[in-house]
XYZ file of C-alpha atoms in Angstrom:
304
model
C 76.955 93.316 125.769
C 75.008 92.293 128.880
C 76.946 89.876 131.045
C 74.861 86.609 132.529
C 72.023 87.816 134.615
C 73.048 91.627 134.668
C 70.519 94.008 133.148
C 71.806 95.945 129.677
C 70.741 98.917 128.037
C 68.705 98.036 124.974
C 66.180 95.542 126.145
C 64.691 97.964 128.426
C 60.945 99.518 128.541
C 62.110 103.182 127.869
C 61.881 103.918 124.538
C 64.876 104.003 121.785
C 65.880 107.655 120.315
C 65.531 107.823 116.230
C 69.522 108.870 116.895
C 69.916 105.593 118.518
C 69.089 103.155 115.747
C 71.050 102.078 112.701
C 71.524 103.513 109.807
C 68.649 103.684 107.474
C 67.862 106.262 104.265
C 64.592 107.349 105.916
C 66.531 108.388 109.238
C 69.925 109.919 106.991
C 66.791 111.798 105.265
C 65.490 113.032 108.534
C 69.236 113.964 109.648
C 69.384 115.998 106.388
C 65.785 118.103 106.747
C 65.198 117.398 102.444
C 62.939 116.299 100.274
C 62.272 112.453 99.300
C 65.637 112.446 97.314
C 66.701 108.588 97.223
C 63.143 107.191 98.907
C 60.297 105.621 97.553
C 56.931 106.073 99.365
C 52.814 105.136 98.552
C 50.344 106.370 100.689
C 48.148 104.247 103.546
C 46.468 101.986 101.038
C 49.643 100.531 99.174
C 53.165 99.236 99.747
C 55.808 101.192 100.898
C 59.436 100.576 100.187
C 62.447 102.260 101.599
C 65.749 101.572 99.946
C 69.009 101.914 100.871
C 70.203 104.245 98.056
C 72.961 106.622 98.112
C 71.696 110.276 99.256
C 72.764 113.265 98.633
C 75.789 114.395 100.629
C 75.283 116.722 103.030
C 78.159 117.391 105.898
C 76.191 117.585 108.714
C 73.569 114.901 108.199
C 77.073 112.841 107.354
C 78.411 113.560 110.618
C 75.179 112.422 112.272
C 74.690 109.593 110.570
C 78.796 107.980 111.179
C 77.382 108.108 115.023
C 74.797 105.586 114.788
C 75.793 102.252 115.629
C 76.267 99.594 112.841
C 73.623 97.086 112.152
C 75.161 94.058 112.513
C 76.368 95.051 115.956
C 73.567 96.413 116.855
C 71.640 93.430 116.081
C 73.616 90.741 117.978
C 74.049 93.120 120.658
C 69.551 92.889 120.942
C 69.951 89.558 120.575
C 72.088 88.878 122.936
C 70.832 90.721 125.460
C 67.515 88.955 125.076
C 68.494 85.915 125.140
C 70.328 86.745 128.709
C 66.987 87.758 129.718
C 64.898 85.272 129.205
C 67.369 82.379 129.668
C 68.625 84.093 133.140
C 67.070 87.177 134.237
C 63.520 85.817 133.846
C 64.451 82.335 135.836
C 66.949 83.703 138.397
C 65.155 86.986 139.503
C 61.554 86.946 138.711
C 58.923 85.677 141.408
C 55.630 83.437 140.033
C 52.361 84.903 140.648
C 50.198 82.542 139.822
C 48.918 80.226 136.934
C 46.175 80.482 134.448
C 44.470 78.186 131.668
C 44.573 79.673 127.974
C 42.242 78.051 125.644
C 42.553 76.531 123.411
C 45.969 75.387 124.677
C 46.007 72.320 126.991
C 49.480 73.920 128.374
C 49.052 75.656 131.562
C 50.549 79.064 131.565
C 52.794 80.286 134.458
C 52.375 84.128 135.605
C 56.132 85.917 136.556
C 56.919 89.284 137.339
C 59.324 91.525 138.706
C 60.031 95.460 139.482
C 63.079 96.776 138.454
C 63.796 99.886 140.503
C 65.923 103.375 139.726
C 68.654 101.930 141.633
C 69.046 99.237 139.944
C 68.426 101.025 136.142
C 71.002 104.009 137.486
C 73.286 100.636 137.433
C 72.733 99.609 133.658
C 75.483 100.624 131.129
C 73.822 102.920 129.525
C 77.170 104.593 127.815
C 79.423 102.553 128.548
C 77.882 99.285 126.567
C 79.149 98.482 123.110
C 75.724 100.012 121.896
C 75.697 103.142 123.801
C 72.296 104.596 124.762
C 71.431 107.679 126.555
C 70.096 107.601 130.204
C 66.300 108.251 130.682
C 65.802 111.607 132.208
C 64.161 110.143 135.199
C 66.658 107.163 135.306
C 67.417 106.668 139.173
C 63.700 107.353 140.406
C 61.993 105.675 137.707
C 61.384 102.010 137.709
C 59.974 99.270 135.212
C 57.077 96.677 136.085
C 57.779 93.801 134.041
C 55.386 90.851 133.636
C 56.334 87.041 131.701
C 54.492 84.069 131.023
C 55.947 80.718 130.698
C 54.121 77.425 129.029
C 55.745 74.130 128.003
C 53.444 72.109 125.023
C 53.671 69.032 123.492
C 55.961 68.888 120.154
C 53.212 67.551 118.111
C 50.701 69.140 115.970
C 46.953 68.118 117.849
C 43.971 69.482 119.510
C 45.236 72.312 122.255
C 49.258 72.095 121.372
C 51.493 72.100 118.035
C 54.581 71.148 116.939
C 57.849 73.585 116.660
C 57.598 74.811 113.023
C 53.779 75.801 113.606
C 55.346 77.687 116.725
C 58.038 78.921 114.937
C 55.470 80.038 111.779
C 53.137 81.863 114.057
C 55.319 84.103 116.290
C 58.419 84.248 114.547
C 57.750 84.577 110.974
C 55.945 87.706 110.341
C 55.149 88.077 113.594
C 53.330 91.434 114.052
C 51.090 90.096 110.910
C 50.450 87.327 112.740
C 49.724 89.453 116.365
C 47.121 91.098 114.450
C 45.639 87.459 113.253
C 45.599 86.040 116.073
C 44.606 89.196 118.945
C 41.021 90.526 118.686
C 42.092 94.040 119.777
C 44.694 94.623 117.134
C 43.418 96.389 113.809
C 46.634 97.460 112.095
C 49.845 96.194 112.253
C 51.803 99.390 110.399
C 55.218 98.675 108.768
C 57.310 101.729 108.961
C 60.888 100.576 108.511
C 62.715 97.288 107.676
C 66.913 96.603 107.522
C 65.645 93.295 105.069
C 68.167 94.619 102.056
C 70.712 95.151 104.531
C 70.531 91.846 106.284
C 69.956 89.842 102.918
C 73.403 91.014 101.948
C 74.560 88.872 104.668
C 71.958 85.647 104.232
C 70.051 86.976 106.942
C 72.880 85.511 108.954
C 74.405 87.671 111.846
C 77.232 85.658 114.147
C 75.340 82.667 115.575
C 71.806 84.075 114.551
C 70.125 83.420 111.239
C 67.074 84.078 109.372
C 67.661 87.787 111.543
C 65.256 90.323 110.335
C 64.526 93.589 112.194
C 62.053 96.514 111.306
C 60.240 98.789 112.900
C 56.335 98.673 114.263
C 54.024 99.343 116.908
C 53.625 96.211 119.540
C 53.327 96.813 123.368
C 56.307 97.919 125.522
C 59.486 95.826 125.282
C 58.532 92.398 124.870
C 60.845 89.082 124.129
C 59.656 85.777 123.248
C 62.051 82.220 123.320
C 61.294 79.185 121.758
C 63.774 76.283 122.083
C 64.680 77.562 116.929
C 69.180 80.742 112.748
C 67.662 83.390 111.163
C 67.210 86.890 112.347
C 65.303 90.268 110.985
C 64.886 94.322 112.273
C 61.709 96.166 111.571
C 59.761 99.155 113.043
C 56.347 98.790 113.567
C 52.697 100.366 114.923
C 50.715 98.203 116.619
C 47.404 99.307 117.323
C 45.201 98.258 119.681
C 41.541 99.379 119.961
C 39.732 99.571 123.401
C 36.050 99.790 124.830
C 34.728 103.203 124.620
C 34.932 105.519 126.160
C 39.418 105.056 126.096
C 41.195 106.059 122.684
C 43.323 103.155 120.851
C 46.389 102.513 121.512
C 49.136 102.295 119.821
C 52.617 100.924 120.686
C 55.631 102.170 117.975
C 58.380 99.109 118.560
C 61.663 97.807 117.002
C 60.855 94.561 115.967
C 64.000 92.051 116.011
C 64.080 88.255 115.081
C 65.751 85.015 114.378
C 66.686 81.590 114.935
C 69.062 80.805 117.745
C 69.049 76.924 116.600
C 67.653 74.468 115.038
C 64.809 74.246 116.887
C 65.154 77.413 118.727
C 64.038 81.401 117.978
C 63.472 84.806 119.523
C 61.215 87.833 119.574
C 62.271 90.799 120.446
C 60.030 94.077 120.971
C 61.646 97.184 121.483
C 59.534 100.654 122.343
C 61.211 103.416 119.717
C 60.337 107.082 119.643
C 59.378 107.435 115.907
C 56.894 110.799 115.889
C 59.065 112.814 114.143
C 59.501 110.137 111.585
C 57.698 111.101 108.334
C 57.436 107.188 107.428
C 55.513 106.517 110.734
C 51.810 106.474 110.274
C 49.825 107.267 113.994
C 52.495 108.087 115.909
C 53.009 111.757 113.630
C 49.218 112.100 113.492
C 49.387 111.185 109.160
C 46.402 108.589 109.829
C 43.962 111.923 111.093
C 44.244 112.621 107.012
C 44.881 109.701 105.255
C 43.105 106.728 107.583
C 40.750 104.665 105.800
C 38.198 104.384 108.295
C 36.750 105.870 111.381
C 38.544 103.988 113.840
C 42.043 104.398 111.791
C 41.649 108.509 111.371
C 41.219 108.336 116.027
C 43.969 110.362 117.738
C 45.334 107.210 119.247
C 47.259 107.436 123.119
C 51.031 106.542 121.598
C 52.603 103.715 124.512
């Protein structure tokens, strides 16, 4: 785990390795090279569900999978780390750059940013962390541009502000449904893997953090959100974003991770993951050139 104010090795902007995230059947299915045994899929235009049941045993896919970190570790360790980032990284090390209106909100926004040289990443735990990652290849020339915004708005629910549960209900709670509601740009929000059945065992609850969920989609970079909120979820999403012609959509494969961290207190936390060899995924392995249900879903979209 990240100490105060030093930089760790999950909430970072390169992307996470399929090899890297906890265990799931679709990923002990892709260690395995077999058929759907033990997974139940639909195609684009209906639900998809992957459970956790039992596979069949296969020695090498075994061995694969006892490497992967455990959830609930892996879970607090993204949460902690993001927390540490917003609450001290962000205030102690990035500069302002200026200040913007965003209607409707009354709420001024603040602009930050910062850039994190190869230096400074070649100086991240990335083995050594309780949630061991592997080094990017280009790790001490490289460097990451990050960018935050900061508001404050009045706790009531009025013209140009709203109170915390509308906060926490529109960026929390299904939050990449909600991206998609509420940014013109984004015209699918793909589900591709959720831990729900996994955390629900343990009433969403994971140390301090509740309501956790985490699953697995397609939003922009690495991204973490706090608002002064117990519950906490993983999921893997696309996020797609369409842009003027003549540029391709984009789309953005991330680990999504939330929950409360109080009563009136939550984070978001976006996490880029490699997921193109992932049968479940739906752009990033090219599945939505055949099975898109429109023009601008079948595009070969730029992936990141």
């Amino acid at each position: 785990m990240a100490t105060r104010a030093s930089l760790g090795n999950l909430i970072r902007i390169a992307p996470l390795h399929l090899s890297e995230l906890p265990t799931h059947p679709a990923l002990a299915q892709l260690e395995r090279g077999s058929s759907n045994n033990g997974l139940h899929t639909k195609d684009r235009s209906g639900d998809r569900s992957l459970s956790f049941q039992a596979l069949k045993s296969d020695p090498a896919g075994d061995k694969n999978e006892s490497q992967r970190p455990a959830l609930l570790p892996f879970i607090k360790a993204v949460l902690d780390e993001a927390t540490i980032f917003v609450d001290d990284i962000v205030p102690q090390t990035f500069t302002e750059s200026g200040e913007k209106q965003s209607n409707p909100a009354a709420a001024k926004v603040k602009l930050l940013k910062r850039e994190i040289g190869g230096h400074e990443l070649s100086q991240v735990p990335w083995a050594s962390s309780n949630i061991k990652r592997s080094p990017p290849n280009a790790v001490g020339t490289g460097r990451e541009a990050w960018f935050a915004r900061r508001s404050r708005h009045a706790n009531r629910s009025d013209q140009g502000t709203a109170d915390f549960p509308e906060f926490d209900h529109g960026l929390r709670v299904n939050h990449s449904e909600h991206e998609r509601e509420y940014t013109p740009d984004v015209f699918d929000s793909y589900r591709v893997l959720d831990w729900d059945s996994e955390t629900m065992r343990h009433d969403f609850a994971v140390d301090s953090y509740s309501q956790v969920h985490m699953s697995s989609t397609s939003p922009p970079l690495c991204n973490v959100e706090r608002a002064p909120s117990k519950y906490s979820t993983e999921v893997v999403y696309e996020m797609c974003h369409k842009l003027p012609f003549p540029l391709l959509p984009r789309v953005f494969p991330v680990l999504l991770v939330t929950a409360k961290t109080g009563r009136h207190a939550f984070v978001v936390v976006q996490i880029p993951v490699d997921i193109k060899s992932l049968p479940e995924a739906f752009y990033s392995n090219g599945r939505n050139r055949r099975e898109g249900d429109s023009a601008l879903r079948r595009k070969t979209p730029v992936l990141g």
